[in-house]
Amino acid sequence: MSALRILVPIKRVIDYAVKPRVNKTQTGVETAGVKHSMNPFDELSIEESVRIREKKSAPGGVEDICVISAGPTKAQDVLRTAMAMGADRAIHVEVKEGDDLEPLSVAKLLKAAAEQHKSNLVILGKQSIDDDANQTGQMLAGLLGWPQATQASKVEFGEGDSVTVTREVDGGAETLRAKLPLIITTDLRLNEPRYASLPNIMKAKKKPMEKKTLADFGITAERRLKVLGVTEPPARQGGGKVDDVDGMVAKLKELGAI
Amino acid sequence: MASRYPLTPGITRLARRVPIELGRHHALPRVQRQQSSLARAAATAVRCFSSSRPRQLQQTQQRCANNTKFTSETYPEIKRDGRFATITADHVSYFRGLLGTESAVIDGVTSDSAADDLEPFNSDWMRKYRGHCKLVLKPGSTDEVSKILKYCNDNMLAVVPQGGNTGLVGGSVPVFDEIVINLSRMNQIIDFDEVGGTLVAGAGCILEVADQFLASKGYIFPLDLGAKGSCQIGGNLSTNAGGLRLLRYGSLHGTVLGIEAVLPDGTIVDDLCKLRKNNTGYDLKQLFIGAEGTIGIITKVSIQCPQRSTAQNVAFFGLESFEKVQQAFREAKGQLSEILSAFELMDEGSQALIRDVTKNRKPLDDKYPFYCLIETSGSNADHDSEKLQAFLEDVMEKGIVSDGTLAQDETQIKALWAWREGITEALGHLGGVYKYDVSIPLKEMYQLVEDTRARVDAAGLLGDTDDHPVRAVVGYGHMGDSNLHLNVSTRRFDKRVEEVLEPFIYEWIEKRQGSISAEHGLGLQKKKYIGYSRNPTMVGLMRQIKTFFDPNGIMNPYKYL
């Protein structure tokens, strides 16, 4: 079996524990001064790649784990985190803050990257929690002409480049088998991401990080979609509190419920 | 773009990492559940070991309370004070007339049907103390508190002021038939000065609710503790709670600007000052802070709140010896100085118990005798994380720290904190706990745990099997404040354990001029032991103050002094 060369695309997003706020012009979400971290699904991708190596679950072994992120300079922070978790090297594609790429552009970029770096397995988060598109993995599979297994909850390797993936579907699990090269997108039950240890955080600083631009991959940030407006969901109507049974009965009567 | 709805990744991850806390998610105060970010609610639950009472916990409380011995049986030497009157139907009807609404009075005097409703007010959450209270009053205003106290004072009815009832020394539950005055209805946020940062709130306001209100204004409550989802700020003041932010923001004696309180004779002490500086006469509010409801009831609070830090970082590391913990603390103070907001210590024993209970993934691969948690808070995330990184690299290189991790996102920050804040809850799941909250000079701080463990072991009480009453002797605490929590986790109640522990521990502390109660207070548990930390002159003066304010002794009797 061929040795695995895994490509793991990751994205820097608003930390999922932070409540996002719509900006004043209602064109997007306020990002300035808001805590950002790695897209939680992407942590699963990295964890899975590192586990495949550590557990020696692939017969051909893991030759390379490369993480890639397109975004502002700050995206390098999440790339460092990924390397602290166990990735070997990183590619940062500089994209100006605000010039967000659409899923198709990202997929085109990843196609070029996978070809340049001779990847035979791409593990992506099933979606990023900021725009929830859930498209990039699928588009990438289409562009590359590779098989895809989305929403993976278990990944196993067999003889002759075959990979068995259990995926989460409505009402249960579905098991697929495909051959490398392959696209996998991760779902929550796949694993539990590790904490980056201090020694590894320090080592990660010395791991190589290539700095690229979109042009290096022959891509332009073309926009096909236009955001017309972004609004907060309607505020929940607050409930009332009653002091006792009499109060409740009175309230129900007032509302015409009894 | 607007919808970050699938917050599920976090929730599921949390569910895996902190199952217990998530299980208690329902027990959070309502306000929190309304937050649009479910994930945040789930994550905050990590910090909450008790529930907003009495609604949700009632059932478990009842079940457990039935097994809990009455305090009067556990301590037969405490006798009911004959000067106090017994509550009669006349008293109850007076209170009913006074308070008006049905829900403000829980009456077990004239009918038996309220027995279940009374249970949560009669017992503490650790199930160590249980009283015989038959009447709970929930006043809704200072005026009502005043009238209640005046009536009780005139009729020699003893009372116990009660907040969230999350105390650890039995100060907030009655011993005999004292009337419980619960302040949960006085939970309004009355005023907030957005420029100065002064918050005025009712005593019954839940700490977490106050803190969330402040968060929306960019401020922070200068106090934070594990029970914040249940405890009330009036109770926090009355017990002079310390908690996790003391290192940074100081004690309540400094942050509280004013209080409104009611004396036993009904006098309303209006000292709701909103000024930071006020050098006019004796600072009487200080007497109420930490008085545990023995001289009056705090009804309103005015407190100075600092600006909330926008950037927080948390690091967690393992160390080989207590010697190294001290070195790390010194380095942290030196290198992190103004951004250091917490330095917490946990020993392997305490972490092993959390692992047993929660089955969470541990932050570090290997085991170490000691773990520390460092939190930094500042205004500039980049500046802080650069400082923290440099510090961590330095202590790693010097070999002070053996291994560690740095939280990469908010989830990890909360998960790491759970390893410190979850200890109390984890221990609670495993059975009875003897808790000692002590202050000892840093150098000898952990020696107490080792000496106690050796002593319990020598008595043949400590072991892994059911033959031994003691499961573990563990230590953790606020290193930054020289405050150690020595906990002895037991499988069952055994009189021998207590005999081995006391007065040994108190004498040990006295020899080192430590405090037998750093932040938990005296309550019922430590009333007898005040002499180990205060000399007779001081205790005498305290008694005079008590008599001056409460000549009839109706306020929280049998406790404190």
PDB file of C-alpha atoms in Angstrom, chain A residues 22 77 225:
ATOM      1  CA  VAL A  22     -23.993  41.313  13.536  1.00  0.00           C
ATOM      2  CA  ASP A  77      -1.816  30.930  14.810  1.00  0.00           C
ATOM      3  CA  LEU A 225     -22.421  35.061  -4.370  1.00  0.00           C
TER       4      LEU A 225
END
